[in-house]
Amino acid sequence: MSRGKQAAEREAAAPMAAGARLEAMRRRVRLSRLAVWTVIAAGPIALGVAITSTPTTVEAATPSKPTAAVHTTAQAADPAGYAQLFLHAWLRSSADDASSAQARLAQSMAPDVELPDPAADADAQSTPQSVTAVRSAQRADGAWSVTVAAQYGNGSVRYYAVPVTADHAGASFAVTGAPSVVAGPVRAEVPKSSYGVSVPEGDLSAAVGEFLAAYLTGAGEADRYLAPGVSLSPVSPAPYTAVDVQQVSAVEEAAEQVPADGTKVRVLAQVEARDTGGRWPLAYELALTARSGRWEVSALESGTALNGGAR
């Protein structure tokens, strides 16, 4: 065969070989897809086997940064309520009637503490009308001393120290010993009030009185006295039938004339509220802001009289 003829045959066979290789590649792709769908249909286990059996190139994992340990300090649970409940039951129990409900409750909370033995002719004054925890002090880890006040019908008050142990979660408590009678807390000195400016009768005191009358008696809408954007839940049902302002004091010098818009003042209003049960002296701290020639309430801040409210 001549060289020219051989070359011609090779040129003719080249496209056929290329086409055959292309068709073989297509068959492999179709088979690979069929194998993947077959594995998926077979379930996650087969898929996992297929993945682990397939050689892959895995990049070295970058070591993760060590996670900082989070330390939380558990706040010890205050057993004041538990001590109060125990003393309430203990003072109302008697060793002569250990099966009573109060005695059983006291013994369940402090099995090793003896019950009191009140005199047979003891009157109602010997039983406290109310029992209230007034102070808690942690002596050591889990050990507490709770001071509980017992108020009697004749107006006297007796203070008891109740030893209690508690876990940090507040899930378990126990009274560890008998109560002891102790002196009550000493009355703290009251700092001078920051409301030192007397507010004379005028627009400011009138605005305060009108707002409190609406707020406490329901006579009118209290919202109409509020500054824009201020929301205040009403006292419902209204507890009083009348409210009279006795005195208004301010932290700042209160404006006597029509104030400029944006002028702010904080006041303490001493009021007398009345209902069918009598007269009640009350105090309210208010923040007011001037707008359009009138005073509007921008905050009700009662309970902060020592520091004069928000600044």
mmCIF file of C-alpha atoms in Angstrom:
data_model
loop_
_atom_site.group_PDB
_atom_site.id
_atom_site.type_symbol
_atom_site.label_atom_id
_atom_site.label_comp_id
_atom_site.label_asym_id
_atom_site.label_seq_id
_atom_site.Cartn_x
_atom_site.Cartn_y
_atom_site.Cartn_z
ATOM 1 C CA MET A 1 0.000 0.000 0.000
ATOM 2 C CA SER A 2 1.355 3.424 -0.911
ATOM 3 C CA ARG A 3 2.169 5.982 1.697
ATOM 4 C CA GLY A 4 -0.421 8.385 0.309
ATOM 5 C CA LYS A 5 -3.152 5.847 0.609
ATOM 6 C CA GLN A 6 -2.186 5.041 4.217
ATOM 7 C CA ALA A 7 -2.266 8.707 5.149
ATOM 8 C CA ALA A 8 -5.685 9.102 3.606
ATOM 9 C CA GLU A 9 -7.022 6.139 5.574
ATOM 10 C CA ARG A 10 -5.631 7.575 8.852
ATOM 11 C CA GLU A 11 -7.260 10.933 8.162
ATOM 12 C CA ALA A 12 -10.574 9.204 7.504
ATOM 13 C CA ALA A 13 -10.320 7.070 10.673
ATOM 14 C CA ALA A 14 -9.467 10.039 12.971
ATOM 15 C CA PRO A 15 -12.993 11.538 13.134
ATOM 16 C CA MET A 16 -14.424 8.092 13.743
ATOM 17 C CA ALA A 17 -12.030 7.494 16.672
ATOM 18 C CA ALA A 18 -12.801 10.919 18.130
ATOM 19 C CA GLY A 19 -16.515 10.226 17.859
ATOM 20 C CA ALA A 20 -16.088 6.875 19.569
ATOM 21 C CA ARG A 21 -14.175 8.435 22.433
ATOM 22 C CA LEU A 22 -16.847 11.138 22.839
ATOM 23 C CA GLU A 23 -19.587 8.537 22.893
ATOM 24 C CA ALA A 24 -17.663 6.517 25.504
ATOM 25 C CA MET A 25 -17.339 9.591 27.700
ATOM 26 C CA ARG A 26 -21.081 10.257 27.412
ATOM 27 C CA ARG A 27 -21.813 6.655 28.428
ATOM 28 C CA ARG A 28 -19.587 7.024 31.492
ATOM 29 C CA VAL A 29 -21.371 10.241 32.520
ATOM 30 C CA ARG A 30 -24.774 8.567 32.136
ATOM 31 C CA LEU A 31 -23.612 5.561 34.142
ATOM 32 C CA SER A 32 -22.210 7.816 36.876
ATOM 33 C CA ARG A 33 -25.517 9.676 37.163
ATOM 34 C CA LEU A 34 -27.402 6.389 37.210
ATOM 35 C CA ALA A 35 -25.118 5.121 39.980
ATOM 36 C CA VAL A 36 -25.638 8.259 42.094
ATOM 37 C CA TRP A 37 -29.429 8.093 41.778
ATOM 38 C CA THR A 38 -29.323 4.389 42.577
ATOM 39 C CA VAL A 39 -27.305 5.050 45.738
ATOM 40 C CA ILE A 40 -29.641 7.850 46.809
ATOM 41 C CA ALA A 41 -32.654 5.604 46.279
ATOM 42 C CA ALA A 42 -30.962 2.898 48.307
ATOM 43 C CA GLY A 43 -30.877 5.183 51.374
ATOM 44 C CA PRO A 44 -28.442 7.196 53.530
ATOM 45 C CA ILE A 45 -26.363 4.142 54.513
ATOM 46 C CA ALA A 46 -25.583 3.267 50.923
ATOM 47 C CA LEU A 47 -24.865 6.898 50.171
ATOM 48 C CA GLY A 48 -22.412 7.030 53.077
ATOM 49 C CA VAL A 49 -20.673 3.862 51.809
ATOM 50 C CA ALA A 50 -20.449 5.313 48.315
ATOM 51 C CA ILE A 51 -18.956 8.548 49.594
ATOM 52 C CA THR A 52 -16.408 6.848 51.846
ATOM 53 C CA SER A 53 -15.423 4.437 49.087
ATOM 54 C CA THR A 54 -14.845 7.196 46.532
ATOM 55 C CA PRO A 55 -11.290 8.505 46.551
ATOM 56 C CA THR A 56 -11.366 12.227 47.127
ATOM 57 C CA THR A 57 -8.795 14.854 47.768
ATOM 58 C CA VAL A 58 -9.332 16.355 51.215
ATOM 59 C CA GLU A 59 -7.668 19.553 52.264
ATOM 60 C CA ALA A 60 -6.096 19.590 55.674
ATOM 61 C CA ALA A 61 -8.648 20.887 58.163
ATOM 62 C CA THR A 62 -7.723 24.163 59.729
ATOM 63 C CA PRO A 63 -7.559 23.704 63.480
ATOM 64 C CA SER A 64 -10.409 25.598 65.102
ATOM 65 C CA LYS A 65 -9.633 28.210 67.684
ATOM 66 C CA PRO A 66 -10.063 26.976 71.223
ATOM 67 C CA THR A 67 -13.416 28.022 72.642
ATOM 68 C CA ALA A 68 -13.080 30.144 75.719
ATOM 69 C CA ALA A 69 -14.636 28.532 78.745
ATOM 70 C CA VAL A 70 -17.662 30.419 80.014
ATOM 71 C CA HIS A 71 -17.713 30.759 83.761
ATOM 72 C CA THR A 72 -21.009 31.697 85.370
ATOM 73 C CA THR A 73 -21.354 32.568 88.998
ATOM 74 C CA ALA A 74 -24.550 31.182 90.447
ATOM 75 C CA GLN A 75 -26.335 33.625 92.689
ATOM 76 C CA ALA A 76 -27.287 32.060 95.976
ATOM 77 C CA ALA A 77 -31.012 31.619 96.436
ATOM 78 C CA ASP A 78 -32.486 33.812 99.177
ATOM 79 C CA PRO A 79 -34.553 31.622 101.558
ATOM 80 C CA ALA A 80 -36.498 34.556 103.090
ATOM 81 C CA GLY A 81 -39.861 33.252 101.939
ATOM 82 C CA TYR A 82 -39.142 29.785 103.292
ATOM 83 C CA ALA A 83 -38.174 31.161 106.720
ATOM 84 C CA GLN A 84 -41.288 33.338 106.774
ATOM 85 C CA LEU A 85 -43.535 30.374 106.008
ATOM 86 C CA PHE A 86 -41.874 28.275 108.691
ATOM 87 C CA LEU A 87 -42.174 30.917 111.416
ATOM 88 C CA HIS A 88 -45.806 31.567 110.507
ATOM 89 C CA ALA A 89 -46.608 27.879 111.036
ATOM 90 C CA TRP A 90 -44.326 27.480 114.079
ATOM 91 C CA LEU A 91 -45.896 30.412 115.995
ATOM 92 C CA ARG A 92 -49.368 29.006 115.346
ATOM 93 C CA SER A 93 -48.570 25.458 116.392
ATOM 94 C CA SER A 94 -48.549 23.789 119.798
ATOM 95 C CA ALA A 95 -46.669 20.859 121.235
ATOM 96 C CA ASP A 96 -49.984 19.698 122.750
ATOM 97 C CA ASP A 97 -51.494 19.350 119.272
ATOM 98 C CA ALA A 98 -48.714 18.047 117.055
ATOM 99 C CA SER A 99 -51.258 16.683 114.584
ATOM 100 C CA SER A 100 -52.635 20.108 113.632
ATOM 101 C CA ALA A 101 -52.013 21.417 110.140
ATOM 102 C CA GLN A 102 -49.693 24.181 111.346
ATOM 103 C CA ALA A 103 -47.671 21.816 113.530
ATOM 104 C CA ARG A 104 -47.286 19.288 110.726
ATOM 105 C CA LEU A 105 -46.111 22.016 108.358
ATOM 106 C CA ALA A 106 -43.558 23.359 110.853
ATOM 107 C CA GLN A 107 -42.232 19.853 111.573
ATOM 108 C CA SER A 108 -41.971 19.021 107.874
ATOM 109 C CA MET A 109 -39.783 22.092 107.355
ATOM 110 C CA ALA A 110 -37.703 21.601 110.519
ATOM 111 C CA PRO A 111 -38.019 18.046 111.903
ATOM 112 C CA ASP A 112 -35.438 18.660 114.673
ATOM 113 C CA VAL A 113 -37.008 21.874 115.998
ATOM 114 C CA GLU A 114 -39.336 21.613 118.987
ATOM 115 C CA LEU A 115 -42.796 23.117 118.785
ATOM 116 C CA PRO A 116 -43.771 25.927 121.176
ATOM 117 C CA ASP A 117 -46.061 25.270 124.137
ATOM 118 C CA PRO A 118 -48.426 28.239 124.545
ATOM 119 C CA ALA A 119 -50.413 28.621 127.755
ATOM 120 C CA ALA A 120 -53.894 27.180 127.782
ATOM 121 C CA ASP A 121 -55.431 30.548 128.644
ATOM 122 C CA ALA A 122 -53.431 32.524 126.053
ATOM 123 C CA ASP A 123 -55.600 35.084 124.285
ATOM 124 C CA ALA A 124 -55.649 36.088 120.664
ATOM 125 C CA GLN A 125 -52.964 38.706 121.315
ATOM 126 C CA SER A 126 -50.462 35.877 121.730
ATOM 127 C CA THR A 127 -50.908 34.847 118.096
ATOM 128 C CA PRO A 128 -49.308 37.152 115.514
ATOM 129 C CA GLN A 129 -51.562 38.746 112.942
ATOM 130 C CA SER A 130 -48.851 38.897 110.290
ATOM 131 C CA VAL A 131 -45.367 37.486 109.749
ATOM 132 C CA THR A 132 -42.947 39.173 107.327
ATOM 133 C CA ALA A 133 -39.315 38.534 106.402
ATOM 134 C CA VAL A 134 -37.391 41.813 106.697
ATOM 135 C CA ARG A 135 -33.728 40.865 106.307
ATOM 136 C CA SER A 136 -31.567 38.029 104.957
ATOM 137 C CA ALA A 137 -27.869 37.539 105.645
ATOM 138 C CA GLN A 138 -25.699 34.793 104.177
ATOM 139 C CA ARG A 139 -23.346 33.516 106.870
ATOM 140 C CA ALA A 140 -21.454 30.913 104.841
ATOM 141 C CA ASP A 141 -21.886 28.888 101.706
ATOM 142 C CA GLY A 142 -25.514 27.827 101.826
ATOM 143 C CA ALA A 143 -26.083 29.014 105.416
ATOM 144 C CA TRP A 144 -28.432 31.938 106.020
ATOM 145 C CA SER A 145 -29.938 33.885 108.892
ATOM 146 C CA VAL A 146 -33.329 35.362 108.054
ATOM 147 C CA THR A 147 -34.859 38.011 110.319
ATOM 148 C CA VAL A 148 -38.632 37.691 110.401
ATOM 149 C CA ALA A 149 -40.995 40.212 112.023
ATOM 150 C CA ALA A 150 -44.152 39.004 113.780
ATOM 151 C CA GLN A 151 -46.766 41.700 114.381
ATOM 152 C CA TYR A 152 -49.341 41.105 117.103
ATOM 153 C CA GLY A 153 -52.842 42.438 117.606
ATOM 154 C CA ASN A 154 -51.805 44.963 120.257
ATOM 155 C CA GLY A 155 -49.419 46.642 117.808
ATOM 156 C CA SER A 156 -46.223 45.126 119.194
ATOM 157 C CA VAL A 157 -43.636 43.588 116.888
ATOM 158 C CA ARG A 158 -41.234 40.779 117.775
ATOM 159 C CA TYR A 159 -38.269 39.877 115.581
ATOM 160 C CA TYR A 160 -37.003 36.320 115.126
ATOM 161 C CA ALA A 161 -33.782 35.102 113.505
ATOM 162 C CA VAL A 162 -34.385 31.832 111.636
ATOM 163 C CA PRO A 163 -31.345 29.742 110.557
ATOM 164 C CA VAL A 164 -31.817 28.242 107.103
ATOM 165 C CA THR A 165 -29.647 26.280 104.704
ATOM 166 C CA ALA A 166 -30.227 26.489 100.953
ATOM 167 C CA ASP A 167 -28.661 25.206 97.755
ATOM 168 C CA HIS A 168 -27.560 27.636 95.044
ATOM 169 C CA ALA A 169 -30.364 26.635 92.694
ATOM 170 C CA GLY A 170 -33.049 27.405 95.240
ATOM 171 C CA ALA A 171 -34.428 23.882 94.879
ATOM 172 C CA SER A 172 -34.008 22.775 98.478
ATOM 173 C CA PHE A 173 -34.211 24.511 101.855
ATOM 174 C CA ALA A 174 -34.203 23.428 105.479
ATOM 175 C CA VAL A 175 -34.546 25.193 108.805
ATOM 176 C CA THR A 176 -31.508 24.066 110.774
ATOM 177 C CA GLY A 177 -32.388 25.229 114.274
ATOM 178 C CA ALA A 178 -34.934 26.859 116.532
ATOM 179 C CA PRO A 179 -35.746 30.553 115.998
ATOM 180 C CA SER A 180 -34.187 33.128 118.295
ATOM 181 C CA VAL A 181 -35.700 36.450 119.372
ATOM 182 C CA VAL A 182 -33.442 39.350 118.334
ATOM 183 C CA ALA A 183 -33.500 43.123 118.196
ATOM 184 C CA GLY A 184 -35.165 44.637 115.180
ATOM 185 C CA PRO A 185 -33.399 46.611 112.453
ATOM 186 C CA VAL A 186 -32.361 50.141 113.364
ATOM 187 C CA ARG A 187 -34.212 52.900 111.529
ATOM 188 C CA ALA A 188 -31.988 54.428 108.887
ATOM 189 C CA GLU A 189 -31.452 58.175 108.632
ATOM 190 C CA VAL A 190 -33.471 59.679 105.823
ATOM 191 C CA PRO A 191 -31.447 61.983 103.543
ATOM 192 C CA LYS A 192 -32.772 65.436 102.860
ATOM 193 C CA SER A 193 -35.253 65.450 99.996
ATOM 194 C CA SER A 194 -34.063 66.929 96.735
ATOM 195 C CA TYR A 195 -37.492 68.510 96.266
ATOM 196 C CA GLY A 196 -36.537 71.738 98.000
ATOM 197 C CA VAL A 197 -38.330 74.361 95.903
ATOM 198 C CA SER A 198 -41.867 75.248 96.958
ATOM 199 C CA VAL A 199 -44.252 75.593 94.000
ATOM 200 C CA PRO A 200 -46.873 78.331 94.473
ATOM 201 C CA GLU A 201 -50.424 78.053 93.215
ATOM 202 C CA GLY A 202 -50.529 78.558 89.488
ATOM 203 C CA ASP A 203 -50.473 76.744 86.171
ATOM 204 C CA LEU A 204 -47.958 74.125 87.310
ATOM 205 C CA SER A 205 -49.724 73.103 90.512
ATOM 206 C CA ALA A 206 -53.075 73.208 88.714
ATOM 207 C CA ALA A 207 -51.791 70.879 85.988
ATOM 208 C CA VAL A 208 -50.530 68.452 88.629
ATOM 209 C CA GLY A 209 -53.850 68.491 90.479
ATOM 210 C CA GLU A 210 -55.955 68.014 87.354
ATOM 211 C CA PHE A 211 -53.839 65.109 86.161
ATOM 212 C CA LEU A 212 -53.895 63.283 89.523
ATOM 213 C CA ALA A 213 -57.647 63.809 89.884
ATOM 214 C CA ALA A 214 -58.217 62.187 86.489
ATOM 215 C CA TYR A 215 -55.676 59.444 87.174
ATOM 216 C CA LEU A 216 -57.041 58.426 90.594
ATOM 217 C CA THR A 217 -60.767 59.153 90.347
ATOM 218 C CA GLY A 218 -61.511 58.447 86.700
ATOM 219 C CA ALA A 219 -63.079 61.912 86.375
ATOM 220 C CA GLY A 220 -61.870 62.676 82.872
ATOM 221 C CA GLU A 221 -59.202 61.177 80.637
ATOM 222 C CA ALA A 222 -55.720 61.237 82.145
ATOM 223 C CA ASP A 223 -54.231 60.904 78.643
ATOM 224 C CA ARG A 224 -55.150 64.483 77.783
ATOM 225 C CA TYR A 225 -52.617 65.674 80.370
ATOM 226 C CA LEU A 226 -49.751 63.572 78.972
ATOM 227 C CA ALA A 227 -46.963 64.777 76.701
ATOM 228 C CA PRO A 228 -46.904 63.400 73.129
ATOM 229 C CA GLY A 229 -45.517 59.872 72.994
ATOM 230 C CA VAL A 230 -46.089 59.216 76.709
ATOM 231 C CA SER A 231 -48.271 56.244 77.610
ATOM 232 C CA LEU A 232 -49.557 55.549 81.104
ATOM 233 C CA SER A 233 -51.775 52.643 82.162
ATOM 234 C CA PRO A 234 -54.843 53.834 84.085
ATOM 235 C CA VAL A 235 -55.610 52.807 87.660
ATOM 236 C CA SER A 236 -58.647 50.605 87.142
ATOM 237 C CA PRO A 237 -61.052 50.605 88.777
ATOM 238 C CA ALA A 238 -60.526 54.155 90.001
ATOM 239 C CA PRO A 239 -59.792 53.825 93.744
ATOM 240 C CA TYR A 240 -60.862 57.269 95.014
ATOM 241 C CA THR A 241 -63.750 59.686 94.749
ATOM 242 C CA ALA A 242 -61.765 62.901 95.228
ATOM 243 C CA VAL A 243 -58.147 64.086 95.267
ATOM 244 C CA ASP A 244 -56.911 67.381 96.747
ATOM 245 C CA VAL A 245 -53.361 68.654 96.279
ATOM 246 C CA GLN A 246 -51.901 69.736 99.626
ATOM 247 C CA GLN A 247 -48.403 70.788 98.518
ATOM 248 C CA VAL A 248 -46.195 70.730 95.428
ATOM 249 C CA SER A 249 -42.398 70.882 95.677
ATOM 250 C CA ALA A 250 -39.901 70.898 92.826
ATOM 251 C CA VAL A 251 -36.262 70.002 92.230
ATOM 252 C CA GLU A 252 -35.688 72.939 89.863
ATOM 253 C CA GLU A 253 -36.948 76.489 90.139
ATOM 254 C CA ALA A 254 -40.484 76.138 88.814
ATOM 255 C CA ALA A 255 -41.628 78.640 86.216
ATOM 256 C CA GLU A 256 -44.362 80.928 87.519
ATOM 257 C CA GLN A 257 -45.134 82.529 84.175
ATOM 258 C CA VAL A 258 -46.013 80.781 80.933
ATOM 259 C CA PRO A 259 -42.899 78.668 80.342
ATOM 260 C CA ALA A 260 -40.993 78.348 77.088
ATOM 261 C CA ASP A 261 -41.612 75.177 75.106
ATOM 262 C CA GLY A 262 -39.365 72.357 76.252
ATOM 263 C CA THR A 263 -38.981 73.640 79.825
ATOM 264 C CA LYS A 264 -38.754 70.652 82.170
ATOM 265 C CA VAL A 265 -39.476 70.370 85.874
ATOM 266 C CA ARG A 266 -39.718 67.512 88.381
ATOM 267 C CA VAL A 267 -42.158 67.820 91.243
ATOM 268 C CA LEU A 268 -43.310 65.957 94.335
ATOM 269 C CA ALA A 269 -47.046 66.350 94.953
ATOM 270 C CA GLN A 270 -48.459 65.679 98.408
ATOM 271 C CA VAL A 271 -52.149 64.864 97.953
ATOM 272 C CA GLU A 272 -55.087 63.779 100.056
ATOM 273 C CA ALA A 273 -57.271 61.128 98.445
ATOM 274 C CA ARG A 274 -60.727 60.255 99.724
ATOM 275 C CA ASP A 275 -62.983 57.254 99.353
ATOM 276 C CA THR A 276 -65.823 55.711 101.334
ATOM 277 C CA GLY A 277 -63.293 54.324 103.790
ATOM 278 C CA GLY A 278 -61.677 57.627 104.747
ATOM 279 C CA ARG A 279 -58.873 59.998 103.768
ATOM 280 C CA TRP A 280 -55.450 58.836 102.629
ATOM 281 C CA PRO A 281 -52.264 60.937 102.367
ATOM 282 C CA LEU A 282 -50.369 60.021 99.194
ATOM 283 C CA ALA A 283 -47.307 61.350 97.370
ATOM 284 C CA TYR A 284 -46.586 61.366 93.634
ATOM 285 C CA GLU A 285 -43.411 62.277 91.770
ATOM 286 C CA LEU A 286 -43.951 63.680 88.310
ATOM 287 C CA ALA A 287 -41.833 65.033 85.479
ATOM 288 C CA LEU A 288 -43.522 67.729 83.412
ATOM 289 C CA THR A 289 -42.597 69.438 80.159
ATOM 290 C CA ALA A 290 -43.964 72.720 78.804
ATOM 291 C CA ARG A 291 -45.565 72.718 75.360
ATOM 292 C CA SER A 292 -47.753 75.342 73.691
ATOM 293 C CA GLY A 293 -48.078 77.329 76.902
ATOM 294 C CA ARG A 294 -49.205 74.458 79.113
ATOM 295 C CA TRP A 295 -47.596 71.839 81.343
ATOM 296 C CA GLU A 296 -47.818 68.186 80.271
ATOM 297 C CA VAL A 297 -46.850 65.113 82.276
ATOM 298 C CA SER A 298 -43.848 63.370 80.693
ATOM 299 C CA ALA A 299 -43.247 60.749 83.416
ATOM 300 C CA LEU A 300 -44.738 59.349 86.608
ATOM 301 C CA GLU A 301 -41.699 58.598 88.786
ATOM 302 C CA SER A 302 -43.081 57.759 92.221
ATOM 303 C CA GLY A 303 -40.688 55.851 94.447
ATOM 304 C CA THR A 304 -37.546 57.912 93.753
ATOM 305 C CA ALA A 305 -38.096 60.859 96.113
ATOM 306 C CA LEU A 306 -34.588 60.712 97.604
ATOM 307 C CA ASN A 307 -32.828 61.457 94.325
ATOM 308 C CA GLY A 308 -35.463 63.595 92.689
ATOM 309 C CA GLY A 309 -36.369 61.199 89.904
ATOM 310 C CA ALA A 310 -34.752 60.804 86.507
ATOM 311 C CA ARG A 311 -32.304 63.489 85.532
#
